[in-house]
PDB file of C-alpha atoms in Angstrom:
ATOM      1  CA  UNK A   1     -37.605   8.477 -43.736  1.00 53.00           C
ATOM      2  CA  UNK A   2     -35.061   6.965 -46.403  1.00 64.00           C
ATOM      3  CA  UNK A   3     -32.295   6.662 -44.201  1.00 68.00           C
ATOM      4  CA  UNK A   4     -34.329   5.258 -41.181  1.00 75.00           C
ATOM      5  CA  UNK A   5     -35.326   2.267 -43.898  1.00 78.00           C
ATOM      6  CA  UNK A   6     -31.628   1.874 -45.189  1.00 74.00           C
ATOM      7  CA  UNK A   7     -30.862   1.574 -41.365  1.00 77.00           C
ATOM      8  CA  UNK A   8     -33.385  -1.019 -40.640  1.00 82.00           C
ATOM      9  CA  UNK A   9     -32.348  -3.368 -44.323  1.00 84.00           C
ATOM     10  CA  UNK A  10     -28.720  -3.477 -43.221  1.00 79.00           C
ATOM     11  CA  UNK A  11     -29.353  -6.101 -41.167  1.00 80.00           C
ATOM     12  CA  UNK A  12     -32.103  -8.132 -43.298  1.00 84.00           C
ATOM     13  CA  UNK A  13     -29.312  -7.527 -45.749  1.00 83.00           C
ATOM     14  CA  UNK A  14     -26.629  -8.960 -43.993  1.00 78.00           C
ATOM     15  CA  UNK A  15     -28.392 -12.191 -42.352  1.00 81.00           C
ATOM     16  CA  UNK A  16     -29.221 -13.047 -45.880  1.00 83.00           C
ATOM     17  CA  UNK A  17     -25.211 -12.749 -47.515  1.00 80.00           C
ATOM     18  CA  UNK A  18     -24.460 -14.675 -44.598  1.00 79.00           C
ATOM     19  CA  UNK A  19     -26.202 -18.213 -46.525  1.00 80.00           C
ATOM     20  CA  UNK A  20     -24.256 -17.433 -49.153  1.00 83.00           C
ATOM     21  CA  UNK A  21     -20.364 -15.938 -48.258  1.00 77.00           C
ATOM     22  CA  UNK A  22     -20.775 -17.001 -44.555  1.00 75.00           C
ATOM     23  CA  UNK A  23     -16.820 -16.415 -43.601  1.00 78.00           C
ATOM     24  CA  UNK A  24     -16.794 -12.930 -45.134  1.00 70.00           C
ATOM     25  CA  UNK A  25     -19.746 -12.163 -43.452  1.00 69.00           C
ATOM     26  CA  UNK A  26     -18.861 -13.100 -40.489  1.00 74.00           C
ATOM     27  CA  UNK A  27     -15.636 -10.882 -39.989  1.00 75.00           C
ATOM     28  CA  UNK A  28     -17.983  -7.502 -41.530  1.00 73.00           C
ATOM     29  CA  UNK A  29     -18.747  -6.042 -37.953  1.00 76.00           C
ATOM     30  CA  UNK A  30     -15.249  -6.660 -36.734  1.00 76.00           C
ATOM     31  CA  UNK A  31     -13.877  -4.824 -40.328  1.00 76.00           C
ATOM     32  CA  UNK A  32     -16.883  -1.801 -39.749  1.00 78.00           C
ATOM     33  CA  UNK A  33     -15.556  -1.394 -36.071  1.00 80.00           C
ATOM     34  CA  UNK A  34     -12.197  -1.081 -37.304  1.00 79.00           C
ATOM     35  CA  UNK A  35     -13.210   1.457 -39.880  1.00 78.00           C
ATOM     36  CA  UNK A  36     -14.426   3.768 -37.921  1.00 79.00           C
ATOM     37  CA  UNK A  37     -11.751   3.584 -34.961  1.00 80.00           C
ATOM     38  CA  UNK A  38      -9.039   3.507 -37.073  1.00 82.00           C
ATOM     39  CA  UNK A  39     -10.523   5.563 -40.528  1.00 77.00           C
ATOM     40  CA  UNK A  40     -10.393   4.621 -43.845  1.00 70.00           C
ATOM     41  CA  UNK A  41      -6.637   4.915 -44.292  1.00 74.00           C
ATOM     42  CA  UNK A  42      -5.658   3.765 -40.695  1.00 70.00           C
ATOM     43  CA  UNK A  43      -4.555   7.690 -39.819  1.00 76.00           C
ATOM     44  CA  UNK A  44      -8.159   9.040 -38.868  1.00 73.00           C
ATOM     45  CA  UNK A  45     -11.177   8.052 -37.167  1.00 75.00           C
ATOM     46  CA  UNK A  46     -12.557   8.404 -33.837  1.00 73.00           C
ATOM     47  CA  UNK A  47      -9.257   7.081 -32.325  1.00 68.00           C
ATOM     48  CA  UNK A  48      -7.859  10.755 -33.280  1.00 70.00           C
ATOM     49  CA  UNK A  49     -10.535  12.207 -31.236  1.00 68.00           C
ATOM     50  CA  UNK A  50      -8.867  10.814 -27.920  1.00 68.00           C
ATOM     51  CA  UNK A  51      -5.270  11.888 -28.498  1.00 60.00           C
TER      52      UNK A  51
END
């Protein structure tokens, strides 16, 4: 149940740092995307998985 609520703030969450660091914001699902291709030290991720 906690995780399905966590799940369903992130965006609530999100919309409302976007009035106040709109730029930073803006590039966060383009950073998250790259996180999990690439991992969090550019080596890893699901990008691995297709080598």
């Amino acid at each position: 149940m906690c995780c399905c609520l966590l799940f369903s703030l992130l965006p609530v969450v999100w919309l409302l740092a976007a009035s106040i660091l709109p730029e930073q914001v803006f590039w966060y699902p383009i950073w998250l995307g790259a996180v999990i291709w690439n991992g969090m030290d550019g080596q890893g991720g699901i990008s691995r998985l297709i080598d």
